[in-house]
Coordinates of C-alpha atoms in Angstrom, one line a residue:
X1 CA 46.2 21.5 100.2
X2 CA 46.8 20.1 103.6
X3 CA 45.4 22.7 106.0
X4 CA 44.5 20.8 109.2
X5 CA 46.6 18.4 111.2
X6 CA 44.5 15.3 110.3
X7 CA 44.8 16.2 106.6
X8 CA 48.5 16.9 107.0
X9 CA 49.1 13.5 108.5
X10 CA 47.2 11.9 105.6
X11 CA 49.2 13.8 103.0
X12 CA 52.5 13.0 104.7
X13 CA 52.0 9.3 105.4
X14 CA 49.0 7.7 103.6
X15 CA 48.7 9.5 100.3
X16 CA 52.3 8.4 99.3
X17 CA 51.2 4.8 99.9
X18 CA 48.2 5.2 97.7
X19 CA 50.1 7.1 95.0
X20 CA 53.1 4.9 94.7
X21 CA 52.8 5.0 90.9
X22 CA 54.7 8.3 91.1
X23 CA 57.5 6.8 93.3
X24 CA 60.5 4.8 92.0
X25 CA 62.6 4.5 95.1
X26 CA 62.5 1.7 97.7
X27 CA 63.7 3.5 100.8
X28 CA 62.5 1.2 103.6
X29 CA 61.8 -2.5 104.2
X30 CA 58.8 -3.8 102.2
X31 CA 58.5 -0.5 100.4
X32 CA 56.5 1.7 102.8
X33 CA 55.9 2.4 106.5
X34 CA 52.7 0.3 106.4
X35 CA 54.9 -2.7 105.3
X36 CA 52.7 -3.7 102.4
X37 CA 55.5 -5.0 100.2
X38 CA 54.0 -3.5 97.1
X39 CA 55.9 -1.5 94.4
X40 CA 53.2 0.1 92.2
X41 CA 55.5 2.1 89.9
X42 CA 56.7 -0.9 87.8
X43 CA 56.2 0.0 84.1
X44 CA 58.7 -2.4 82.6
X45 CA 58.0 -5.9 84.1
X46 CA 54.6 -7.3 83.0
X47 CA 52.8 -10.6 83.3
X48 CA 53.6 -11.1 79.5
X49 CA 57.4 -10.5 79.5
X50 CA 58.4 -12.1 82.9
X51 CA 59.2 -15.5 81.4
X52 CA 62.4 -17.4 80.9
X53 CA 62.7 -16.4 77.3
X54 CA 62.7 -12.7 78.0
X55 CA 63.7 -12.4 81.7
X56 CA 66.7 -13.6 83.7
X57 CA 69.8 -12.8 85.7
X58 CA 71.6 -9.7 84.6
X59 CA 74.5 -9.6 87.1
X60 CA 75.6 -10.8 90.5
X61 CA 77.9 -8.8 92.8
X62 CA 80.1 -10.5 95.4
X63 CA 80.4 -8.7 98.7
X64 CA 82.2 -9.3 101.9
X65 CA 79.5 -11.2 103.9
X66 CA 76.1 -12.6 104.2
X67 CA 73.2 -10.3 103.1
X68 CA 70.3 -10.7 105.5
X69 CA 68.9 -7.2 105.1
X70 CA 66.6 -6.4 102.2
X71 CA 68.5 -4.3 99.5
X72 CA 67.2 -0.7 99.1
X73 CA 67.0 1.4 95.9
X74 CA 67.3 5.2 95.3
X75 CA 67.5 6.7 91.9
X76 CA 69.6 9.6 90.5
X77 CA 72.2 10.2 93.3
X78 CA 75.3 12.2 92.4
X79 CA 78.1 10.1 93.9
X80 CA 81.3 11.9 94.9
X81 CA 83.7 12.0 91.9
X82 CA 81.7 9.3 90.1
X83 CA 78.7 11.0 88.4
X84 CA 75.0 10.3 88.9
X85 CA 73.8 6.8 89.5
X86 CA 70.8 4.7 90.6
X87 CA 72.0 3.3 93.9
X88 CA 71.4 -0.2 95.3
X89 CA 72.2 0.0 99.1
X90 CA 73.2 -3.4 100.5
X91 CA 74.3 -4.3 104.0
X92 CA 76.3 -7.3 105.1
X93 CA 76.8 -9.3 108.3
X94 CA 80.5 -8.2 108.1
X95 CA 79.3 -4.7 109.2
X96 CA 79.8 -3.2 105.7
X97 CA 77.4 -1.0 103.8
X98 CA 77.7 -0.8 100.0
X99 CA 76.4 1.5 97.4
X100 CA 76.3 -0.3 94.1
X101 CA 75.3 0.9 90.7
X102 CA 71.9 -0.6 90.5
X103 CA 72.2 -1.0 86.7
X104 CA 75.6 -2.7 86.5
X105 CA 76.5 -3.9 90.0
X106 CA 79.7 -1.8 90.1
X107 CA 80.8 -0.7 93.5
X108 CA 80.5 3.1 94.0
X109 CA 81.4 3.2 97.7
X110 CA 81.8 0.9 100.6
X111 CA 81.8 1.9 104.3
X112 CA 82.8 -0.3 107.2
X113 CA 80.7 0.4 110.3
X114 CA 83.3 -1.1 112.6
X115 CA 85.2 1.0 115.1
X116 CA 89.0 0.7 115.2
X117 CA 90.1 -2.7 116.4
X118 CA 86.7 -4.2 116.2
X119 CA 85.2 -7.2 114.3
X120 CA 81.6 -8.2 113.6
X121 CA 80.1 -10.1 116.6
X122 CA 80.5 -13.8 116.8
X123 CA 77.2 -15.7 116.6
X124 CA 76.9 -16.1 120.4
X125 CA 76.2 -19.9 120.1
X126 CA 73.1 -19.2 118.1
X127 CA 72.5 -20.4 114.6
X128 CA 69.9 -17.8 113.7
X129 CA 72.6 -15.5 112.3
X130 CA 75.9 -17.2 111.7
X131 CA 78.9 -17.3 111.6
X132 CA 79.0 -13.6 112.4
X133 CA 76.5 -10.8 113.4
X134 CA 76.9 -7.4 111.8
X135 CA 74.1 -5.6 110.1
X136 CA 71.0 -7.9 110.2
X137 CA 68.1 -5.5 110.0
X138 CA 67.1 -3.7 106.9
X139 CA 68.3 -0.1 107.0
X140 CA 66.2 2.9 106.1
X141 CA 67.0 5.8 103.8
X142 CA 66.0 9.4 104.4
X143 CA 65.8 11.1 100.9
X144 CA 63.7 13.8 99.4
X145 CA 62.9 13.0 95.7
X146 CA 64.4 15.7 93.5
X147 CA 67.2 16.5 95.9
X148 CA 70.8 15.3 95.9
X149 CA 71.0 14.8 99.7
X150 CA 70.2 11.8 101.7
X151 CA 71.3 9.4 104.4
X152 CA 71.2 5.7 105.2
X153 CA 70.5 4.7 108.8
X154 CA 71.7 1.2 109.9
X155 CA 72.3 -0.7 113.1
X156 CA 75.6 -2.6 113.4
X157 CA 76.7 -5.1 116.1
X158 CA 80.4 -5.5 116.8
X159 CA 82.9 -6.9 119.3
X160 CA 86.1 -5.1 120.5
X161 CA 89.5 -6.5 121.4
X162 CA 88.5 -6.7 125.1
X163 CA 85.5 -8.9 124.3
X164 CA 82.9 -6.2 124.8
X165 CA 79.9 -6.1 122.5
X166 CA 78.6 -2.9 120.9
X167 CA 75.4 -1.9 119.1
X168 CA 75.5 1.4 117.2
X169 CA 73.1 3.4 115.1
X170 CA 75.0 4.8 112.0
X171 CA 74.0 7.6 109.7
X172 CA 75.8 7.2 106.3
X173 CA 75.8 9.9 103.6
X174 CA 74.4 8.7 100.3
X175 CA 76.8 10.6 98.1
X176 CA 80.1 9.5 99.6
X177 CA 79.5 6.9 102.3
X178 CA 80.8 9.1 105.1
X179 CA 79.4 7.9 108.5
X180 CA 78.6 9.2 111.9
X181 CA 77.3 7.0 114.8
X182 CA 76.0 6.8 118.3
X183 CA 76.4 4.0 120.8
X184 CA 73.0 2.4 121.7
X185 CA 72.3 2.5 125.4
X186 CA 69.0 2.6 127.3
X187 CA 67.4 2.4 130.7
X188 CA 63.8 1.9 131.7
X189 CA 62.0 1.5 135.0
X190 CA 61.2 -2.0 136.1
X191 CA 62.4 -5.2 137.7
X192 CA 62.6 -7.3 134.6
X193 CA 65.3 -9.8 133.7
X194 CA 67.7 -7.1 132.6
X195 CA 67.2 -5.0 135.7
X196 CA 69.4 -3.8 138.5
X197 CA 68.1 -1.8 141.4
X198 CA 64.6 -1.2 139.9
X199 CA 66.0 -0.2 136.5
X200 CA 66.2 -2.3 133.3
X201 CA 69.5 -1.8 131.5
X202 CA 69.8 -2.6 127.8
X203 CA 72.5 -5.3 127.4
X204 CA 74.0 -5.0 123.9
X205 CA 75.4 -8.6 124.0
X206 CA 72.0 -10.1 124.6
X207 CA 70.1 -8.4 121.8
X208 CA 69.7 -8.9 118.0
X209 CA 68.3 -6.0 116.0
X210 CA 66.5 -8.0 113.3
X211 CA 63.4 -5.8 112.8
X212 CA 63.8 -3.3 110.0
X213 CA 64.3 0.3 110.9
X214 CA 61.4 2.7 110.8
X215 CA 61.8 6.4 109.9
X216 CA 58.7 8.4 111.0
X217 CA 58.3 12.1 111.7
X218 CA 62.1 12.6 111.7
X219 CA 62.7 9.8 114.2
X220 CA 64.4 6.5 113.5
X221 CA 62.8 3.7 115.5
X222 CA 64.6 0.4 116.4
X223 CA 63.3 -2.8 118.0
X224 CA 65.1 -5.7 119.6
X225 CA 65.0 -9.4 119.8
X226 CA 67.5 -11.9 121.2
X227 CA 69.9 -14.6 120.2
X228 CA 68.0 -17.9 120.3
X229 CA 66.1 -16.9 123.4
X230 CA 69.3 -16.8 125.3
X231 CA 68.4 -15.0 128.6
X232 CA 68.4 -12.4 130.0
X233 CA 66.5 -10.2 127.6
X234 CA 63.4 -8.1 127.4
X235 CA 61.5 -6.2 124.7
X236 CA 63.0 -2.8 123.8
X237 CA 61.8 -0.1 121.3
X238 CA 63.9 3.0 120.9
X239 CA 63.7 6.2 118.9
X240 CA 66.6 8.4 117.7
X241 CA 66.5 11.9 116.1
X242 CA 67.3 11.5 112.4
X243 CA 69.3 14.8 112.4
X244 CA 71.3 14.6 115.6
X245 CA 71.2 10.8 116.4
X246 CA 70.2 11.8 120.0
X247 CA 67.9 9.3 121.7
X248 CA 64.4 10.7 121.8
X249 CA 62.3 7.9 123.4
X250 CA 62.5 4.4 125.0
X251 CA 60.0 1.8 126.0
X252 CA 60.4 -1.7 127.4
X253 CA 57.3 -3.8 126.7
X254 CA 58.2 -6.5 129.3
X255 CA 59.7 -4.2 132.0
X256 CA 58.7 -6.4 134.9
X257 CA 59.0 -9.8 133.3
X258 CA 61.3 -11.6 130.8
X259 CA 61.6 -12.3 127.1
X260 CA 59.2 -10.5 124.8
X261 CA 61.7 -10.0 122.0
X262 CA 60.5 -8.3 118.8
X263 CA 61.3 -10.6 115.9
X264 CA 58.8 -10.2 113.1
X265 CA 60.9 -12.3 110.7
X266 CA 62.8 -9.4 108.9
X267 CA 59.7 -7.2 108.9
X268 CA 59.7 -3.8 110.5
X269 CA 57.7 -1.7 112.9
X270 CA 54.7 -0.5 110.9
X271 CA 53.0 2.9 111.1
X272 CA 49.6 4.4 110.3
X273 CA 48.6 7.8 108.9
X274 CA 48.2 9.2 112.5
X275 CA 51.7 8.3 113.5
X276 CA 50.9 5.2 115.6
X277 CA 53.4 2.4 115.5
X278 CA 52.5 -1.3 115.4
X279 CA 54.4 -4.5 116.2
X280 CA 53.9 -8.2 117.0
X281 CA 55.8 -9.2 120.1
X282 CA 57.4 -12.6 120.7
X283 CA 56.8 -15.0 123.5
X284 CA 57.3 -13.4 126.9
X285 CA 55.6 -12.3 130.1
X286 CA 52.0 -11.2 129.9
X287 CA 50.2 -10.0 133.0
X288 CA 46.8 -11.7 132.9
X289 CA 45.6 -9.5 135.7
X290 CA 44.4 -6.2 134.1
X291 CA 43.9 -2.7 135.4
X292 CA 40.7 -0.7 135.1
X293 CA 41.5 0.2 131.5
X294 CA 42.1 -3.4 130.4
X295 CA 45.9 -3.1 130.4
X296 CA 48.3 -5.6 132.0
X297 CA 48.8 -4.5 135.6
X298 CA 52.6 -4.6 135.5
X299 CA 52.8 -3.3 131.9
X300 CA 54.2 -6.7 130.5
X301 CA 52.8 -7.2 126.9
X302 CA 54.6 -10.4 125.8
X303 CA 53.0 -12.2 122.8
X304 CA 50.7 -9.5 121.7
X305 CA 49.9 -7.1 118.8
X306 CA 50.8 -3.7 120.2
X307 CA 49.9 -0.2 119.2
X308 CA 52.5 2.4 120.4
X309 CA 51.9 6.2 120.6
X310 CA 55.0 8.4 120.0
X311 CA 53.3 11.6 121.0
X312 CA 55.5 14.1 122.7
X313 CA 58.6 12.0 122.0
X314 CA 57.4 9.5 124.6
X315 CA 56.6 5.9 123.6
X316 CA 53.6 4.4 125.3
X317 CA 51.3 1.5 124.7
X318 CA 48.0 2.9 123.3
X319 CA 46.2 -0.3 122.7
X320 CA 46.8 -4.0 122.1
X321 CA 45.4 -7.4 121.4
X322 CA 46.4 -10.8 122.6
X323 CA 44.8 -14.2 122.5
X324 CA 42.8 -15.8 125.3
X325 CA 45.5 -18.5 125.6
X326 CA 48.4 -16.1 125.3
X327 CA 50.4 -17.5 128.2
X328 CA 50.0 -21.0 127.1
X329 CA 51.2 -20.1 123.6
X330 CA 54.3 -18.3 125.1
X331 CA 55.1 -21.3 127.3
X332 CA 55.0 -23.5 124.1
X333 CA 57.1 -20.9 122.1
X334 CA 54.0 -20.6 119.9
X335 CA 54.2 -16.8 119.7
X336 CA 52.6 -14.3 117.5
X337 CA 55.8 -12.3 117.0
X338 CA 57.3 -14.8 114.5
X339 CA 55.5 -12.9 111.7
X340 CA 55.3 -9.3 110.5
X341 CA 52.4 -6.8 110.7
X342 CA 50.8 -4.8 107.9
X343 CA 48.8 -1.6 108.4
X344 CA 46.1 -1.9 105.8
X345 CA 44.5 0.8 103.6
X346 CA 41.1 2.1 104.8
X347 CA 38.2 -0.2 103.8
X348 CA 34.5 0.2 103.9
X349 CA 32.4 -2.5 105.5
X350 CA 29.0 -3.8 104.6
X351 CA 27.3 -1.1 106.7
X352 CA 29.2 1.7 105.0
X353 CA 31.6 2.3 107.9
X354 CA 35.2 3.1 107.1
X355 CA 37.5 0.6 108.9
X356 CA 41.1 1.1 110.0
X357 CA 42.7 -2.3 110.1
X358 CA 46.0 -4.1 110.7
X359 CA 46.8 -7.7 110.1
X360 CA 49.3 -10.3 111.4
X361 CA 49.9 -14.0 112.0
X362 CA 52.4 -16.1 113.9
X363 CA 53.2 -19.7 114.8
X364 CA 49.7 -20.8 115.8
X365 CA 48.5 -20.8 112.2
X366 CA 45.8 -18.1 112.8
X367 CA 45.3 -14.8 111.0
X368 CA 44.5 -11.9 113.3
X369 CA 42.8 -8.9 111.8
X370 CA 42.4 -6.0 114.3
X371 CA 40.6 -2.7 114.2
X372 CA 43.3 -0.2 114.9
X373 CA 40.7 2.0 116.7
X374 CA 39.7 -0.8 119.2
X375 CA 42.1 -3.7 119.0
X376 CA 40.4 -6.0 121.5
X377 CA 42.9 -6.2 124.5
X378 CA 42.7 -9.5 126.5
X379 CA 39.9 -11.8 127.6
X380 CA 40.9 -15.1 129.3
X381 CA 37.7 -16.8 128.0
X382 CA 37.7 -16.0 124.3
X383 CA 38.9 -13.7 121.4
X384 CA 35.4 -12.3 120.7
X385 CA 36.6 -8.7 120.9
X386 CA 38.9 -9.0 117.9
X387 CA 37.6 -7.6 114.6
X388 CA 38.2 -10.9 112.7
X389 CA 40.1 -14.1 113.5
X390 CA 40.7 -17.0 111.1
X391 CA 41.8 -20.0 113.0
X392 CA 44.0 -22.7 111.5
X393 CA 44.1 -21.3 108.0
X394 CA 47.9 -21.1 107.9
X395 CA 49.0 -24.7 108.6
X396 CA 52.6 -25.0 110.0
X397 CA 52.5 -21.4 111.1
X398 CA 54.2 -18.2 110.0
X399 CA 57.9 -17.3 110.3
X400 CA 57.7 -14.7 107.5
X401 CA 56.2 -11.4 106.5
X402 CA 53.0 -11.0 104.5
X403 CA 52.4 -8.7 101.6
X404 CA 49.3 -6.7 100.4
X405 CA 48.1 -5.7 97.0
X406 CA 44.7 -5.0 95.4
X407 CA 42.6 -6.1 98.3
X408 CA 44.5 -9.4 98.8
X409 CA 46.9 -10.4 101.6
X410 CA 49.6 -12.9 100.7
X411 CA 50.9 -15.2 103.5
X412 CA 53.8 -17.7 103.0
X413 CA 53.6 -20.4 105.6
X414 CA 56.5 -22.5 106.9
X415 CA 56.8 -25.6 104.7
X416 CA 53.8 -24.5 102.7
X417 CA 52.6 -22.5 99.7
X418 CA 51.9 -18.8 99.4
X419 CA 48.2 -18.3 100.1
X420 CA 46.1 -15.3 98.9
X421 CA 43.2 -14.2 101.1
X422 CA 40.8 -11.7 99.5
X423 CA 39.0 -8.8 101.2
X424 CA 35.3 -8.1 100.6
X425 CA 33.7 -5.2 102.3
X426 CA 36.5 -5.1 104.9
X427 CA 36.2 -8.8 105.8
X428 CA 38.7 -11.4 104.9
X429 CA 37.8 -14.6 103.0
X430 CA 37.7 -17.7 105.1
X431 CA 39.6 -19.7 102.6
X432 CA 42.4 -18.8 100.1
X433 CA 41.3 -17.4 96.8
X434 CA 44.4 -19.0 95.3
X435 CA 47.7 -20.5 96.3
X436 CA 51.0 -21.5 94.7
X437 CA 51.8 -25.0 93.7
X438 CA 55.3 -24.5 95.1
X439 CA 55.8 -25.6 98.7
X440 CA 58.4 -23.3 100.3
X441 CA 60.7 -24.8 102.9
X442 CA 61.4 -23.1 106.2
X443 CA 60.9 -20.2 106.9
X444 CA 58.4 -20.0 104.1
X445 CA 58.1 -17.4 101.4
X446 CA 58.5 -13.7 102.1
X447 CA 56.6 -12.2 99.1
X448 CA 57.0 -8.8 97.4
X449 CA 54.7 -7.3 94.8
X450 CA 55.4 -5.4 91.6
X451 CA 52.6 -3.7 89.6
X452 CA 51.9 -0.7 87.4
X453 CA 49.1 0.6 89.6
X454 CA 46.3 -1.9 89.3
X455 CA 47.9 -3.6 86.2
X456 CA 50.4 -6.4 85.8
X457 CA 50.5 -7.5 89.5
X458 CA 53.3 -10.0 90.1
X459 CA 54.1 -11.8 93.3
X460 CA 57.9 -12.4 93.8
X461 CA 59.3 -14.8 96.3
X462 CA 62.5 -16.8 97.0
X463 CA 62.6 -20.5 97.8
X464 CA 65.2 -21.2 100.5
X465 CA 66.9 -24.2 98.8
X466 CA 70.4 -24.8 97.4
X467 CA 70.5 -23.5 94.8
X468 CA 67.9 -20.9 95.8
X469 CA 65.0 -20.3 93.4
X470 CA 63.4 -16.9 92.6
X471 CA 59.7 -17.4 91.6
X472 CA 57.2 -15.0 89.9
X473 CA 53.4 -15.6 90.1
X474 CA 50.4 -13.8 88.8
X475 CA 49.1 -11.7 91.7
X476 CA 45.5 -12.4 90.5
X477 CA 46.0 -16.2 90.5
X478 CA 49.0 -17.7 92.4
X479 CA 48.5 -21.0 90.6
X480 CA 49.8 -19.3 87.5
X481 CA 53.6 -19.3 87.8
X482 CA 55.2 -16.9 85.3
X483 CA 58.9 -17.6 85.8
X484 CA 61.4 -19.2 88.1
X485 CA 65.2 -19.4 88.0
X486 CA 65.4 -23.1 87.2
X487 CA 63.6 -22.8 83.8
X488 CA 66.5 -21.4 81.7
X489 CA 68.9 -23.9 80.2
X490 CA 72.5 -24.5 81.6
X491 CA 71.8 -22.9 85.0
X492 CA 71.7 -19.4 83.3
X493 CA 69.8 -17.8 86.2
X494 CA 71.1 -19.6 89.2
X495 CA 72.4 -17.3 91.9
X496 CA 73.7 -19.5 94.6
X497 CA 72.6 -21.1 97.9
X498 CA 69.5 -20.1 99.8
X499 CA 69.3 -18.1 103.0
X500 CA 66.8 -17.9 105.8
X501 CA 65.4 -14.5 104.9
X502 CA 65.5 -13.4 101.3
X503 CA 63.1 -10.5 100.5
X504 CA 63.0 -9.5 96.8
X505 CA 63.3 -5.8 96.0
X506 CA 61.7 -4.6 92.8
X507 CA 62.6 -1.2 91.3
X508 CA 62.8 0.3 87.8
X509 CA 62.5 -3.0 85.9
X510 CA 64.8 -5.0 88.1
X511 CA 64.4 -7.5 90.8
X512 CA 67.2 -7.7 93.5
X513 CA 67.9 -10.5 95.9
X514 CA 70.4 -10.7 98.7
X515 CA 72.5 -13.8 98.8
X516 CA 74.9 -15.5 101.3
X517 CA 77.8 -13.6 99.7
X518 CA 76.3 -10.7 97.8
X519 CA 73.3 -9.6 95.7
X520 CA 71.9 -10.8 92.4
X521 CA 69.9 -8.7 89.9
X522 CA 67.3 -9.9 87.4
X523 CA 65.5 -8.1 84.6
X524 CA 64.6 -8.2 80.9
X525 CA 67.5 -9.8 78.9
X526 CA 67.0 -7.6 75.8
X527 CA 64.9 -4.6 77.0
X528 CA 65.2 -2.9 73.6

């Protein structure tokens, strides 16, 4: 039993990650709050049957807009007047949220998250999300297995008839699609580029909510980037009560500077068993003058790996790491925040010490492995305080999110292969253990993993080409490709054009991929 707080936190947050073989739902981006991307409950798909003779496209559903968010999956939901179904939750840039039958693709409910007289936002002269901006970030689902109740939380951007822009957090009932919402507003002390009179004011027009939502301890956390670095903007993180939608906490991580958007490809804020939150920040102001505790003197943390405490419903920076040349990298738009962060399972090093680690990478092509108990902060001379840094091992840099499985971290570089780096005694190999023969175009591969515990590990990734290509590789050796959607005759498995961010979702024998106009599902063609 969980009898003490430390054990309770383990049981609530870490044990589910280690025991995913008992879990069939995908309720959050990349499967868990650590953002590992691994689905360990896959008993149907194996390295033997994922091939073009036995595996392929099952259906493709056309929706009302571009799907940038990762599809989510929840099993056994009693839908109002329609019986019990396995649900696939899919969001579009037209500000629509769908519940599809995950086994057939049939629409069970559809909810528009637009207020009366509104449309999805225009693209604000930025090609990052175009031609409209609605729901970009991956929602999160609050659901207790074995119950019939649950809710989807999603952030939607819109524009009203007067030309005003809105950002709202919506809570949508799983059984019927009924929604409630709250307008997103925020203030934070400082004289940054969004400030007036010593107070930073969140400007909904200037911000893009691209990072996936995080649900932690009954609070939904949101993080904000910008539109093509169109100023003014700063780095915001906000928390909202999952029951009431009341705002619980706000922090600005460049409150006296500028920029510092939280991009992380389409990854999300990550969390550890103790309830700390981790993010990689984009290029922005970093104060190279430090206080007596080694923190930036004006609390500007641009271009850094950041650890946030949410204790007492107050977000504060607990620790951080940034490179010795952080300001030069920011000036060159060579930031760390272009890639996602993974909180790794505990590992034991060569001296028998248990290590608590997190990992990330960005545009500079380096891998940064930090000790979550002592991340390293900032030294203008070198990066010697970091736990481990692998320089130049990711040529062309990272604009994507990594995945973790079985002691291996998988990175997909921009215009490059997926590379697998192996851990040994809590230290990462200096060179890849294997890599794909496929070279993935911009932004690189965003891999997901399926496995039955420690067996039948498969790495899934989508190639952003036209037509797009879904690939499957052996997790043990990326040089072994099991399947791709070009192999079957007569274009049987093609599913349309590519998109910048396409993260495969694996659940219950199926692989789901968002497309420019809907979602495609793949699985065994004759499962009996």
